[in-house]
Every structure is written in structure tokens, then in C-alpha cells.
CSV table of C-alpha atoms and ligand atoms in Angstrom, one decimal:
chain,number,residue,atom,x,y,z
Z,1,UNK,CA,93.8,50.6,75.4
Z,2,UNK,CA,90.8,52.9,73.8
Z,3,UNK,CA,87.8,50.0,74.9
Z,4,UNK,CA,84.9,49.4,72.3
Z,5,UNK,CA,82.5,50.5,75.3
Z,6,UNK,CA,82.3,51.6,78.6
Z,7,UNK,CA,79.9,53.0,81.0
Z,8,UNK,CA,79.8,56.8,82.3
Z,9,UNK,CA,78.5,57.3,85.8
Z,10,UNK,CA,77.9,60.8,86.8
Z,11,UNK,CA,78.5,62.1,90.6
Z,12,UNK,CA,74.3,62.0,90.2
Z,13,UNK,CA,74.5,58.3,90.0
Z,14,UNK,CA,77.4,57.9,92.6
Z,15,UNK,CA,74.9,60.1,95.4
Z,16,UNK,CA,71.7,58.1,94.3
Z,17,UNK,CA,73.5,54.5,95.3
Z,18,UNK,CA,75.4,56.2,98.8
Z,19,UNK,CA,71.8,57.3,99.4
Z,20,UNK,CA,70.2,53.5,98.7
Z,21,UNK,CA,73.8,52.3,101.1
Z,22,UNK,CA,72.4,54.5,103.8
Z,23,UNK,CA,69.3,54.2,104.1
Z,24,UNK,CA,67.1,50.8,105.4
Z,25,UNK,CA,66.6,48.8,102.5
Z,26,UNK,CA,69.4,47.0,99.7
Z,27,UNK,CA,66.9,44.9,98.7
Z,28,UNK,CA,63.2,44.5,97.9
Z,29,UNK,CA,62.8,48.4,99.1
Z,30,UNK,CA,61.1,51.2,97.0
Z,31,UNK,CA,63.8,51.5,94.5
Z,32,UNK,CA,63.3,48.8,92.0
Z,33,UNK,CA,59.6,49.8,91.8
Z,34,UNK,CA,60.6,53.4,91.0
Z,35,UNK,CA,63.3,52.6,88.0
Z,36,UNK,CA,60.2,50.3,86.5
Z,37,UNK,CA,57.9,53.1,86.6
Z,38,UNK,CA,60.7,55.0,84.7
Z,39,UNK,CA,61.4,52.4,82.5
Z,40,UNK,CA,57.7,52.5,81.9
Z,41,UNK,CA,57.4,56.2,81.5
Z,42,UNK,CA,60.2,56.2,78.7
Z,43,UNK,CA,58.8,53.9,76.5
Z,44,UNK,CA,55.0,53.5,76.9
Z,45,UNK,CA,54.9,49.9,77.8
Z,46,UNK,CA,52.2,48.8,80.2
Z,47,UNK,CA,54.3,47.1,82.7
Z,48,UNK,CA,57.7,46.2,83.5
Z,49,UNK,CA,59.3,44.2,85.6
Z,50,UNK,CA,63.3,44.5,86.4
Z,51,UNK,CA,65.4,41.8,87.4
Z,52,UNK,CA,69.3,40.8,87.7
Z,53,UNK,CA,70.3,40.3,84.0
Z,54,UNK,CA,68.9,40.6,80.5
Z,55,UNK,CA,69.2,36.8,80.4
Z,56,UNK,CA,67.5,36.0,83.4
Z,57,UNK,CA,64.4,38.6,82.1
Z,58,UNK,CA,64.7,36.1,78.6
Z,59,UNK,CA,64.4,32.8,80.9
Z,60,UNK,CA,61.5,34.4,82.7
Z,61,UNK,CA,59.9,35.4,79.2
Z,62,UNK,CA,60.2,32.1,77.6
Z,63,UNK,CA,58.4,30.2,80.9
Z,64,UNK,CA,55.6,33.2,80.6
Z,65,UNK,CA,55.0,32.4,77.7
Z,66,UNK,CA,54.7,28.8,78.3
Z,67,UNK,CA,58.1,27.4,76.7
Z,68,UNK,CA,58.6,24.3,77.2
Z,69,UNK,CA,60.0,20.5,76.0
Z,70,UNK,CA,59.5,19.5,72.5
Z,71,UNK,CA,58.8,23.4,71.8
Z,72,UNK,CA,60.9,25.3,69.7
Z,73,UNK,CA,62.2,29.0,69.9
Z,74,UNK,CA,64.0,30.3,66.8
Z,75,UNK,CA,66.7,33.8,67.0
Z,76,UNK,CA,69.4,35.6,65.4
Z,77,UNK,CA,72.8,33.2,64.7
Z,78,UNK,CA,74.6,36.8,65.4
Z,79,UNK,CA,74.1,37.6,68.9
Z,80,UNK,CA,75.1,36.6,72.4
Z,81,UNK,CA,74.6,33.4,72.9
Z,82,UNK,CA,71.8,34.7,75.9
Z,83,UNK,CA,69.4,35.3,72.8
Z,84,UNK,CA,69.6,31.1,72.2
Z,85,UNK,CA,70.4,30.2,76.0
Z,86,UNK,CA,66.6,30.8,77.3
Z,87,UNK,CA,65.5,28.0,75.1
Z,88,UNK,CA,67.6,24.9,76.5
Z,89,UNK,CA,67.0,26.3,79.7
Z,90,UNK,CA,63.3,26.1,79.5
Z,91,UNK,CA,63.8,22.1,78.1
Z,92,UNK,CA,62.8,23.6,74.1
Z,93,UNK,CA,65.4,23.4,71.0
Z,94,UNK,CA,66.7,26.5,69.4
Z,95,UNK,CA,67.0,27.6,65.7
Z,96,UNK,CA,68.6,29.5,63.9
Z,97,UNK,CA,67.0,32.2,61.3
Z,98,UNK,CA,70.0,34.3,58.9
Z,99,UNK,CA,70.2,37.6,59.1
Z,100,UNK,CA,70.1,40.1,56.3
Z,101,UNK,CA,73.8,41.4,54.8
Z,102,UNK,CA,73.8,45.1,55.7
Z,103,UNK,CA,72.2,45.3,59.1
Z,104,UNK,CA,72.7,42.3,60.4
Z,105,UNK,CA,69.4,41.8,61.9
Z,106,UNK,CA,67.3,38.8,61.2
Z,107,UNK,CA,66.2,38.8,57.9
Z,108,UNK,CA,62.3,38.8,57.6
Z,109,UNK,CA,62.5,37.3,54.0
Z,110,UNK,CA,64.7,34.3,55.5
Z,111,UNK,CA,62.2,34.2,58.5
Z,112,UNK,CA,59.1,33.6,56.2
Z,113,UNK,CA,61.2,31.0,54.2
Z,114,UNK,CA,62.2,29.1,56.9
Z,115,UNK,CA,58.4,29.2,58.8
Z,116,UNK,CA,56.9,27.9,55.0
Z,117,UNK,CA,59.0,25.2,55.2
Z,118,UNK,CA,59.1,24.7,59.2
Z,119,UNK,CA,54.7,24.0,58.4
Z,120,UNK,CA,55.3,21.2,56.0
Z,121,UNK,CA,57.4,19.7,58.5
Z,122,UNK,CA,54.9,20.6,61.6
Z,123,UNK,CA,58.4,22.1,63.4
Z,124,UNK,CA,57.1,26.1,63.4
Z,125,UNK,CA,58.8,27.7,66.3
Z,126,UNK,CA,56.5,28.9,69.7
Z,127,UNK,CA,58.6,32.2,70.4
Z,128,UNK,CA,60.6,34.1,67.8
Z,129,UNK,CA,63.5,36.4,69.3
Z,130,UNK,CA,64.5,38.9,67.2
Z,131,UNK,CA,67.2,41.0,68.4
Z,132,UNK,CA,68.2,44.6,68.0
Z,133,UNK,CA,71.7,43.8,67.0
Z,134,UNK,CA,73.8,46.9,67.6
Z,135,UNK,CA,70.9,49.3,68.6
Z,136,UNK,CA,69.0,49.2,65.2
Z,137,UNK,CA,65.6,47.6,65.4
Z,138,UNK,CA,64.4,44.8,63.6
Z,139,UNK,CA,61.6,45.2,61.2
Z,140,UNK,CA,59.0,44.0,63.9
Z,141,UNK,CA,56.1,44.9,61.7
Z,142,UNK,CA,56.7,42.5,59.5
Z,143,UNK,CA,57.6,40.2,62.5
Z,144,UNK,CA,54.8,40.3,64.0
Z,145,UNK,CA,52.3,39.9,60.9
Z,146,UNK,CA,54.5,36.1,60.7
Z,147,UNK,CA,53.3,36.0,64.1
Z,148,UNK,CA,50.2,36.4,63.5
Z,149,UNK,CA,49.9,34.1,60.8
Z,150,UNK,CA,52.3,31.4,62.0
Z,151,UNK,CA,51.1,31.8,65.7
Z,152,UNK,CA,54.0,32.0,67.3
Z,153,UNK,CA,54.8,34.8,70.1
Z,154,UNK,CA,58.0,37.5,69.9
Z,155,UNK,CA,60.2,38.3,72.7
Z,156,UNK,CA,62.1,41.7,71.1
Z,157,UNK,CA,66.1,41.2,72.6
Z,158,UNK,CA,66.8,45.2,72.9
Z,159,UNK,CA,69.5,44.4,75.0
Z,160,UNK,CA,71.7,46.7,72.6
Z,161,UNK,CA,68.5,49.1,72.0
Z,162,UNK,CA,67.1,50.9,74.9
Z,163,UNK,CA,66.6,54.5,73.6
Z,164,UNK,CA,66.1,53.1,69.8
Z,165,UNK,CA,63.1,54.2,68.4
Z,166,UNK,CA,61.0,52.3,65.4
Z,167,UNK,CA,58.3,53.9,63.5
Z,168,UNK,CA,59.1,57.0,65.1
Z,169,UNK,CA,58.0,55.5,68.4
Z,170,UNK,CA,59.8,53.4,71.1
Z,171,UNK,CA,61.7,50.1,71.7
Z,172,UNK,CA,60.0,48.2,74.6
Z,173,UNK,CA,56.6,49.9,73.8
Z,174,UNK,CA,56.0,46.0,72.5
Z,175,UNK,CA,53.5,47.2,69.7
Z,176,UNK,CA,54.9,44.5,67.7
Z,177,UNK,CA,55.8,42.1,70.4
Z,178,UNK,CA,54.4,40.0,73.7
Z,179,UNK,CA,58.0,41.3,75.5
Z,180,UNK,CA,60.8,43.2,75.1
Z,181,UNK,CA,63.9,42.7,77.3
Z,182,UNK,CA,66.7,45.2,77.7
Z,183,UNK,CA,70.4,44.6,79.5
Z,184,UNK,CA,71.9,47.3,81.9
Z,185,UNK,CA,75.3,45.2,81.9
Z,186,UNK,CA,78.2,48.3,82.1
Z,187,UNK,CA,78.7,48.1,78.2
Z,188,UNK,CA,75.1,48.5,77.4
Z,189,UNK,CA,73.5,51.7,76.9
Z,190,UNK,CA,73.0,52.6,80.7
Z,191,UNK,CA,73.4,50.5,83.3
Z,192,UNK,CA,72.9,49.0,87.3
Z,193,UNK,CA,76.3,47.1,87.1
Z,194,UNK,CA,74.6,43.9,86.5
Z,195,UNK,CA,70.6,44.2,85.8
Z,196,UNK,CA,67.9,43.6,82.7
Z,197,UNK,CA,63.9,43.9,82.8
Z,198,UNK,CA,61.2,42.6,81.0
Z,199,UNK,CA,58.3,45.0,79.6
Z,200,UNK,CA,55.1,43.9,78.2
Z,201,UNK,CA,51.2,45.1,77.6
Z,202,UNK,CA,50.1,41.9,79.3
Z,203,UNK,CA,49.4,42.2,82.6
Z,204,UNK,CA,49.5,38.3,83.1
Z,205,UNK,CA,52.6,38.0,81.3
Z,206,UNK,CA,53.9,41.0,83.8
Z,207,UNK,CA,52.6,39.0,87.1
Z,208,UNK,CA,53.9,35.8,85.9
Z,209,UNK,CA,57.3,36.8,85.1
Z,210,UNK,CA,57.3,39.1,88.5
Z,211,UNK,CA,56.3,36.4,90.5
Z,212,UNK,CA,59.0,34.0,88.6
Z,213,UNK,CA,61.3,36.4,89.6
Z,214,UNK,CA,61.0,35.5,93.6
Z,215,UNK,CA,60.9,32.1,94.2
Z,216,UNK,CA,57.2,31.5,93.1
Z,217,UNK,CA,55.7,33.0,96.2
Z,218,UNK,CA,53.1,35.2,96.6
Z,219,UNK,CA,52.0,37.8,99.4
Z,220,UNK,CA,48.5,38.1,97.6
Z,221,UNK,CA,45.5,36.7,98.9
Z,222,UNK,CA,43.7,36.5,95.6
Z,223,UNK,CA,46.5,34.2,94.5
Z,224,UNK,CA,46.1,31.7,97.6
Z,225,UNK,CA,45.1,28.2,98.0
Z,226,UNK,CA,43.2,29.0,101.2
Z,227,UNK,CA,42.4,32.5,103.7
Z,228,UNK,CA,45.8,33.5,104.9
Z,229,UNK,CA,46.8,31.6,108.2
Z,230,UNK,CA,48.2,35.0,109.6
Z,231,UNK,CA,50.4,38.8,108.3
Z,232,UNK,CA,52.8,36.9,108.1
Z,233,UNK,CA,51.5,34.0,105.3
Z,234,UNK,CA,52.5,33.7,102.0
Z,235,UNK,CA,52.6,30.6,99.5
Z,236,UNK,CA,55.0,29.4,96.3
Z,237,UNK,CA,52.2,28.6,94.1
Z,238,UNK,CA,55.2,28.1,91.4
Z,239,UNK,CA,58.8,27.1,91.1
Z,240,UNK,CA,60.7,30.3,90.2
Z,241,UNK,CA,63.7,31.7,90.9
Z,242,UNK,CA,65.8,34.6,93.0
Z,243,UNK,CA,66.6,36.9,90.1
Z,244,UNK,CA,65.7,40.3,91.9
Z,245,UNK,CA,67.0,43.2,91.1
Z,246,UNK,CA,68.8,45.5,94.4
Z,247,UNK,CA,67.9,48.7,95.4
Z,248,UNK,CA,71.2,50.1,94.8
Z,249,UNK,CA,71.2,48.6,91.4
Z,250,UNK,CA,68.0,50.1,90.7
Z,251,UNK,CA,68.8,53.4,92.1
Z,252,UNK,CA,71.7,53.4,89.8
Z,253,UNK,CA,69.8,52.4,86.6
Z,254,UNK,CA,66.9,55.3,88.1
Z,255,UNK,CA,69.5,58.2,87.9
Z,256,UNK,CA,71.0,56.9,84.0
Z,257,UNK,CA,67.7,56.9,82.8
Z,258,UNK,CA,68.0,60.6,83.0
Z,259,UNK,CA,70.7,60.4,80.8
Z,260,UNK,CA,69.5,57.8,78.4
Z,261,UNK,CA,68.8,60.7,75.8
Z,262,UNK,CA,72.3,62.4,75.9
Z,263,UNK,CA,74.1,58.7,76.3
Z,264,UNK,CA,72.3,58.1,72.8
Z,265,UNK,CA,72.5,60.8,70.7
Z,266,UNK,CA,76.0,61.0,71.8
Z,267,UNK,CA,76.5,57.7,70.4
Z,268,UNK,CA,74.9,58.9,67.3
Z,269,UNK,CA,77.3,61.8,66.8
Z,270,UNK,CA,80.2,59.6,66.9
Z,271,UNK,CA,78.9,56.5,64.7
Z,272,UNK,CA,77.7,60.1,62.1
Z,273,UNK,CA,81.3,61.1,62.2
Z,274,UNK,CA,82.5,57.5,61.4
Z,275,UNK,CA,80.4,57.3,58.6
Z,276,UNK,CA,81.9,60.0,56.9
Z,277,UNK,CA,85.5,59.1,57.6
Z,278,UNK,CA,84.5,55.6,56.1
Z,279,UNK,CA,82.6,57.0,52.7
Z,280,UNK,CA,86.3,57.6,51.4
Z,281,UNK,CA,87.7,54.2,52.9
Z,282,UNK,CA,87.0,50.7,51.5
Z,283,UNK,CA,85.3,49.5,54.8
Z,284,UNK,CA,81.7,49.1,54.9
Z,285,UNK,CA,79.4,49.9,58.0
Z,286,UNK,CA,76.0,48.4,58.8
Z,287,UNK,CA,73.6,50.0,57.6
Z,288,UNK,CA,70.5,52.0,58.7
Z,289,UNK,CA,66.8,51.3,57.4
Z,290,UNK,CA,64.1,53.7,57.1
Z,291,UNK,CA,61.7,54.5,60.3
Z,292,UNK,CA,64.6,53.8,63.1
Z,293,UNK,CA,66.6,55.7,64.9
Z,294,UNK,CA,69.7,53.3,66.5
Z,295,UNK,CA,70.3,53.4,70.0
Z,296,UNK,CA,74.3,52.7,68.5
Z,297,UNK,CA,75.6,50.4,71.3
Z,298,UNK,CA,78.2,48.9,68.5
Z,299,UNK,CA,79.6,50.9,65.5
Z,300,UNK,CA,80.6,47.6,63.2
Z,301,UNK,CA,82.1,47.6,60.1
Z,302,UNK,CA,83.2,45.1,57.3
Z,303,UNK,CA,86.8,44.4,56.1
Z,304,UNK,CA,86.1,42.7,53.0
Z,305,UNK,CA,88.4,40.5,51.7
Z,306,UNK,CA,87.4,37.8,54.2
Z,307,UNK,CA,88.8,36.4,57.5
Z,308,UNK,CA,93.3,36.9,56.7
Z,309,UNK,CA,92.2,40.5,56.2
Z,310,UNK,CA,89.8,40.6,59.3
Z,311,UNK,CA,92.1,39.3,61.8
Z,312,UNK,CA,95.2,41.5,60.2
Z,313,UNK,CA,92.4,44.6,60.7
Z,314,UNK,CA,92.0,43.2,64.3
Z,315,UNK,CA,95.9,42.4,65.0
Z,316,UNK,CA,96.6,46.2,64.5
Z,317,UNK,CA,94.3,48.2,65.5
Z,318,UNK,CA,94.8,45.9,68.8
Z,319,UNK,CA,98.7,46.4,68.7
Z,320,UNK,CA,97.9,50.4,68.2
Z,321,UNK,CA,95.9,50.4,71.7
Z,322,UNK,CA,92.9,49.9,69.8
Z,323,UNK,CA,90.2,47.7,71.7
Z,324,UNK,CA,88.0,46.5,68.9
Z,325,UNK,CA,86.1,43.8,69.3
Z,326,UNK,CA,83.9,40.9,67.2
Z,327,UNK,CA,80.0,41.4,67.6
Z,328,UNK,CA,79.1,37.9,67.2
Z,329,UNK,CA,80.4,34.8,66.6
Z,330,UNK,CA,77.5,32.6,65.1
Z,331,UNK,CA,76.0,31.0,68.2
Z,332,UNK,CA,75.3,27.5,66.4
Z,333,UNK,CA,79.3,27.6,65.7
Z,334,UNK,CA,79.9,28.0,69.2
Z,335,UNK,CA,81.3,24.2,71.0
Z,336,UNK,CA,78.3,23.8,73.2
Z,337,UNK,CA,76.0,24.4,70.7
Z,338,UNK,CA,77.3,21.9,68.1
Z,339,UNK,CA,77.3,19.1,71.2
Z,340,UNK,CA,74.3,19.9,72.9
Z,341,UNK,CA,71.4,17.7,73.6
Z,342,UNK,CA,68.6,19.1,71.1
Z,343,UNK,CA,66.2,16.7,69.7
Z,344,UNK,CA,67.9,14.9,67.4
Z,345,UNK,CA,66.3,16.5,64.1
Z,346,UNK,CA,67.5,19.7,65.7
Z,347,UNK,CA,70.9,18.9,66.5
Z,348,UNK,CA,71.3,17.4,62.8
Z,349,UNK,CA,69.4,21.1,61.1
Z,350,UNK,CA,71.7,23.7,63.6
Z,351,UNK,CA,75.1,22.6,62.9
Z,352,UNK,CA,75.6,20.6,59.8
Z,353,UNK,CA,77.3,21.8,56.9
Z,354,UNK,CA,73.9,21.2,54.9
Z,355,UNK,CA,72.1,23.5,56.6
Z,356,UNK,CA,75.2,26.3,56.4
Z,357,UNK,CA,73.4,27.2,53.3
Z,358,UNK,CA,70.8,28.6,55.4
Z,359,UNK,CA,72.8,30.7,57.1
Z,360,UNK,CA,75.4,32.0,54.6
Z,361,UNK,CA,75.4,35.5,55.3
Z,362,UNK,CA,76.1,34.9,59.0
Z,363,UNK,CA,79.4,33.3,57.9
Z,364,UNK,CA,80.0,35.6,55.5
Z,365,UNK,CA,79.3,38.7,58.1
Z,366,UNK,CA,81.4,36.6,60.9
Z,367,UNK,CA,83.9,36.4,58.7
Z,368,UNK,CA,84.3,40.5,57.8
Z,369,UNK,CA,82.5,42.3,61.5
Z,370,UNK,CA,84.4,44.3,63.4
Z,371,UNK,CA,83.1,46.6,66.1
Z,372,UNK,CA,85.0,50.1,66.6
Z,373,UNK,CA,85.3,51.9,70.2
Z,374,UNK,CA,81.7,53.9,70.8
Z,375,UNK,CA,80.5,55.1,74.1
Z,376,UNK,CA,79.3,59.0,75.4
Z,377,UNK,CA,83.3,59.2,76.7
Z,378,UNK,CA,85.2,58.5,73.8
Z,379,UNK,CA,87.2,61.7,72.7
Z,380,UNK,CA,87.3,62.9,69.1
Z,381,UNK,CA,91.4,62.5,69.0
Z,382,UNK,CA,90.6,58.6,70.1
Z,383,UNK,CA,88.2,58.4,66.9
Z,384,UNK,CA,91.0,59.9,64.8
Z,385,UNK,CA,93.3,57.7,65.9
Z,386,UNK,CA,91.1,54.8,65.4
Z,387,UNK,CA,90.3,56.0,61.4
Z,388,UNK,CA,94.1,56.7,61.0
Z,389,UNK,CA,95.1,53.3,61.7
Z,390,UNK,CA,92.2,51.9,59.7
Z,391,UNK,CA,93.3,53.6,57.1
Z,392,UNK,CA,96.6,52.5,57.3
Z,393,UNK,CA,95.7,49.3,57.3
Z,394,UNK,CA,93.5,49.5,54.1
Z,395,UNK,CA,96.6,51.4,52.1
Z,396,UNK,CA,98.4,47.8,53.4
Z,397,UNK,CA,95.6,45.7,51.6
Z,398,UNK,CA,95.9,47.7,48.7
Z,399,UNK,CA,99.7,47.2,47.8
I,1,PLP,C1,74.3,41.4,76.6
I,1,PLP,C2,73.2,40.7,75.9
I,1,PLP,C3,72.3,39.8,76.5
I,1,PLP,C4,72.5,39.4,78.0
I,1,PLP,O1,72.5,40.5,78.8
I,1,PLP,P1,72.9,40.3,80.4
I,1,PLP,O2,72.3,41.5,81.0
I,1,PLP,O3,74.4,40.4,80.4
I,1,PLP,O4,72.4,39.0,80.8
I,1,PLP,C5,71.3,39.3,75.8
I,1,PLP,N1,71.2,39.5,74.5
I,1,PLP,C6,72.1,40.3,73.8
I,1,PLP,C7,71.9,40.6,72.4
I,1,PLP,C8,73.1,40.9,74.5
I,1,PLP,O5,74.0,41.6,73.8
């Protein structure tokens, strides 16, 4: 089975983790602080501050920013269902804002509807996560002038888009934002087996969320209810969490930062050569908008013709050792979501068919996405194959 991603570790990356195995420290040693200084390097933000997962670097984001019950934290209906997660575990409701036919990514227009009407209510959201959604950045700009306005704050979710780049400059610089979080799960751009970090211009949004990350307990004086009793003092001033990072993970993530640059523009070769293939075929990709450059962790296209055609699509290129795969369902249409304990007002607005209307193209794009094998392995006679059987399949539809 051809997958839709997959990592590539280089005999660099294999050394850099036997070195970490050998040496004194897995944990809490000098590697994590070395792969944020890289991850700091790469794209200009102030700080950054790696932990275990993406989602756990959302949680820690939301509490930073001072999410709690009765707040509200509003994201993209097509995305993991981390993106909506960080909310209900911080006590706050989540909503949902539509996302824009051809990219996929929030839509700004929808956004500014939804916050005109979310004022007369008194319901405007606290944090706003707009997500990446397959590598191409949202149009923060725009965002973040809402933001302004509105007052709410933006966490970027660039777990699909480190290496992007928007306005010619890049994702996790948080010009737009108060925090970008990216994912270094294997099927992510690169990756420390499990692993995420948090980046941010704040330098007490960077403390909080590092000292989140271990339990709430500090080694700093300055931060101490009294003069250290002894060396060997320290104090939770908070309740936090263990969502560290290891030294072999970070080691790991250290050495494919030095690939970052050939992981993406490999991806872009092969979602270029796609493109073409598709020009002649009646599938439609996402599309790309002006001033970004996508860090291409999905190739998606569209089947139209609706959901029969979508899961024939799926059936065969599946039975022809094709592992395509179905970037997202709607998160509000997922079980937990339609059951779970919002405010009441919430629970009514997220799921019920009245409020579909708000969040038509999602259904319409759920019912059409599928996402094509792309990663820096995949081997131009696995792409034809993958075109040859789409194309198959579209002759089918047309008889
Ligand atoms: C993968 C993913 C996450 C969560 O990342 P983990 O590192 O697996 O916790 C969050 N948001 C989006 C959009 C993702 O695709």
C-alpha cells in the first residue's frame, strides 16, 4: 500500500538519537533547548518552547492565554479534532467558523459574519484558531485585523505548515498571531516521533506555557514565594502538567530541521506534477492564494459528484494499493462533539441542522476531499500509478 504520508529519517537523524542514548541525559538535558533555538532560528519567532504533542502545545496556549469557563474559542470545522479539543479541556465551548470552497481554510468573510453577529449576542470568541489546513496559510492579516477589532487573541494551528511561508516570510514568526503551534507527529512535515512546540513574541506567554509544561514548578528565585530554603528548593506556583519534550526526541527533530527545506520543496515538486496531471482530469485540487508558499503536508482533491462518487474514488484507489485518505471530517459532526457538555446555547448552535447553513461548504467539501499519497519518498512511478487509476475511475463516472 502506497501511504498518503510518511516520515524519512536519514542515517544523520539515526546517529543524532544513538548519540542522545549514550550519553547522560534522555530527559531535561541540552537537547530540547538546542532544537528550540533552531526552531527559533528558522522562523524568526522570539521564543519557543517544545513539548510532547501539537495538542498538548494548543492546551498550554489556550491556559496562557487565560481560557477558561464560560469563554469561548472558535476554529476550523475541517481539521483534527486537536484544533477544537484545547477548548473543552480548558472548561470553554468551541465554535465552529466555515471555511472558504477552494482552500479549505477558514474563511475570513464567514469569520467577520459570524463575530457581527456573535456582538449582538455578547458570545464573541476569546481565542480564534485558524489552522493551516494542508500546509497553505490562512489569510492571518486579515485575521488578525478581526482581532484587533473584536479583541480576541489567535493561536495559528501550523501543525500541517512548518516550512510554509506567508507574505514571503515565515509560519511561526507569529506577525499575525499571539502563538503558533506546529506537530512533529511522523506524518507531519519533520518529526521527533511524537512532539509539537509552541512559538510566540511574548515572553510571558513563552514562560507561562514553559512552566505549564513541568508540573508548575519553578527553579527561579524571582518566581518564589520566599528566599530559597536550600540548592535544592524549588516551588509549583501553578498546576501544570508533564508534557516535556525528550532529548532523544529533540535530537531527532534538531537533525530534520536541517532537512526541513528539501522535505518541502520536495513536497512541492510532487503536488506541481499533480497539478498538471489533474488540469486534463475532471478532479479539482485546493487551491493556492497569492503571497504563500504551502508547506504541502496533504495534496487533496475534489470528486465532484458528491459522496457515491467519493467513496467509489476511495474504494479503488484503496483496492489498487492506493492509501488515500479523508483530510477532515467536520469536527462538530463527530459523536463526542454532538453529545458533549457545552453550554447549552452552544451545544444547540454546533450541531443542529439550523445552524448547518453556517457551515455549508464544510459539508459540501467533506462530502468531495480526498487526500493523495505526498511525502519526500514517494517515487514518480507511485504518482503515475496513483493518476492512472484516478483517471480510470473518472472515464467510469463518465459512462
Ligand atoms: C496533527 C494535528 C494536530 C495534533 O498534533 P499532535 O502532535 O498529534 O498532537 C493538531 N492540529 C492539526 C490540524 C493536526 O493535523
Amino acid at each position: 500500500m502506497i501511504p498518503y504520508g510518511k516520515q524519512k529519517i536519514t542515517e544523520e537523524d539515526i546517529d543524532a538519537v544513538i548519540r542522545v542514548l549514550r550519553s547522560s541525559f534522555l530527559t531535561q538535558g541540552p537537547a530540547v533547548s538546542k532544537f528550540e533555538q533552531s526552531l527559533r532560528s528558522y522562523t524568526d519567532a522570539k521564543h519557543a518552547v517544545a513539548v510532547n504533542s501539537c495538542t498538548s502545545a494548543l492546551h498550554l496556549s489556550c491556559l496562557a492565554l487565560g481560557l477558561g469557563p464560560g469563554d469561548i474559542l472558535w476554529t476550523s470545522p475541517i481539521s483534527f479534532v486537536a484544533s477544537a479539543n484545547c477548548a473543552l479541556y480548558c472548561g470553554a465551548s468551541v465554535d465552529f467558523v466555515d471555511i472558504e470552497p477552494d482552500t479549505a481554510l477558514m474563511s475570513v468573510e464567514k469569520l467577520e459574519e459570524k463575530l457581527q453577529q456573535a456582538e449582538k449576542e455578547g458570545k464573541l470568541p476569546k481565542i480564534v484558531v485558524p489552522v493551516h489546513f494542508a500546509g497553505q496559510p490562512c489569510d492571518m492579516q486579515q485575521v488578525h485585523e478581526l482581532g484587533k477589532k473584536y479583541g480576541f487573541s489567535i493561536i495559528e494551528d501550523a501543525a500541517h505548515a512548518i516550512g510554509a511561508r506567508y507574505q514571503g516570510e515565515p509560519v511561526g514568526n507569529c506577525r499575525y498571531s499571539d502563538i503558533t503551534v506546529f506537530s512533529f507527529h511522523p506524518v507531519k512535515i519533520i518529526t521527533t516521533g511524537e512532539g509539537g512546540a509552541a512559538l510566540t513574541n511574548d515572553l510571558h506567554l513563552a514562560e507561562r506555557i514553559a512552566l505549564l509544561r513541568s508540573h508548575g514548578v519553578t527553579r527561579d528565585p524571582e518566581k518564589m514565594s520566599k528566599e530559597p530554603d536550600g540548592p535544592w528548593y524549588y516551588e509549583q506556583i501553578e498546576l501544570g502538567f508533564n508534557y516535556r519534550m525528550t532529548d532523544i526526541q529533540a535530537a531527532l527533530g534538531y537533525t530534520q530541521m536541517e532537512s526541513l527545506d528539501h522535505f518541502v520543496s520536495r513536497r512541492n515538486e510532487i503536488a506541481s506534477w499533480y497539478d498538471e496531471k489533474f488540469n486534463v482530469l475532471s478532479v479539482e485540487p485546493l487551491r493556492l492564494k497569492s503571497e504563500r508558499d504551502s508547506a504541502y503536508h496533504l495534496y487533496v482533491t475534489r470528486i465532484e459528484g458528491g459522496e457515491k462518487k467519493r467513496d467509489y474514488m476511495h474504494n479503488q484507489l484503496r483496492e489498487a494499493g492506493v492509501g488515500v485518505n479523508l483530510h477532515f471530517i467536520p469536527v462538530y459532526q463527530q459523536p463526542y462533539y454532538r453529545t458533549v457538555e457545552q453550554t447549552e446555547d452552544m451545544q444547540k448552535e454546533c450541531v443542529s441542522t439550523d445552524n448547518l447553513k453556517w457551515l455549508n461548504n464544510a459539508e459540501h467539501y467533506y462530502a468531495r476531499a480526498i487526500s493523495l499519497p505526498i511525502y519526500p519518498a514517494l517515487q514518480l512511478e507511485e504518482m503515475h500509478h496513483v493518476v492512472q487509476v484516478i483517471s480510470q475511475v473518472t472515464r467510469d463516472f463518465e459512462q
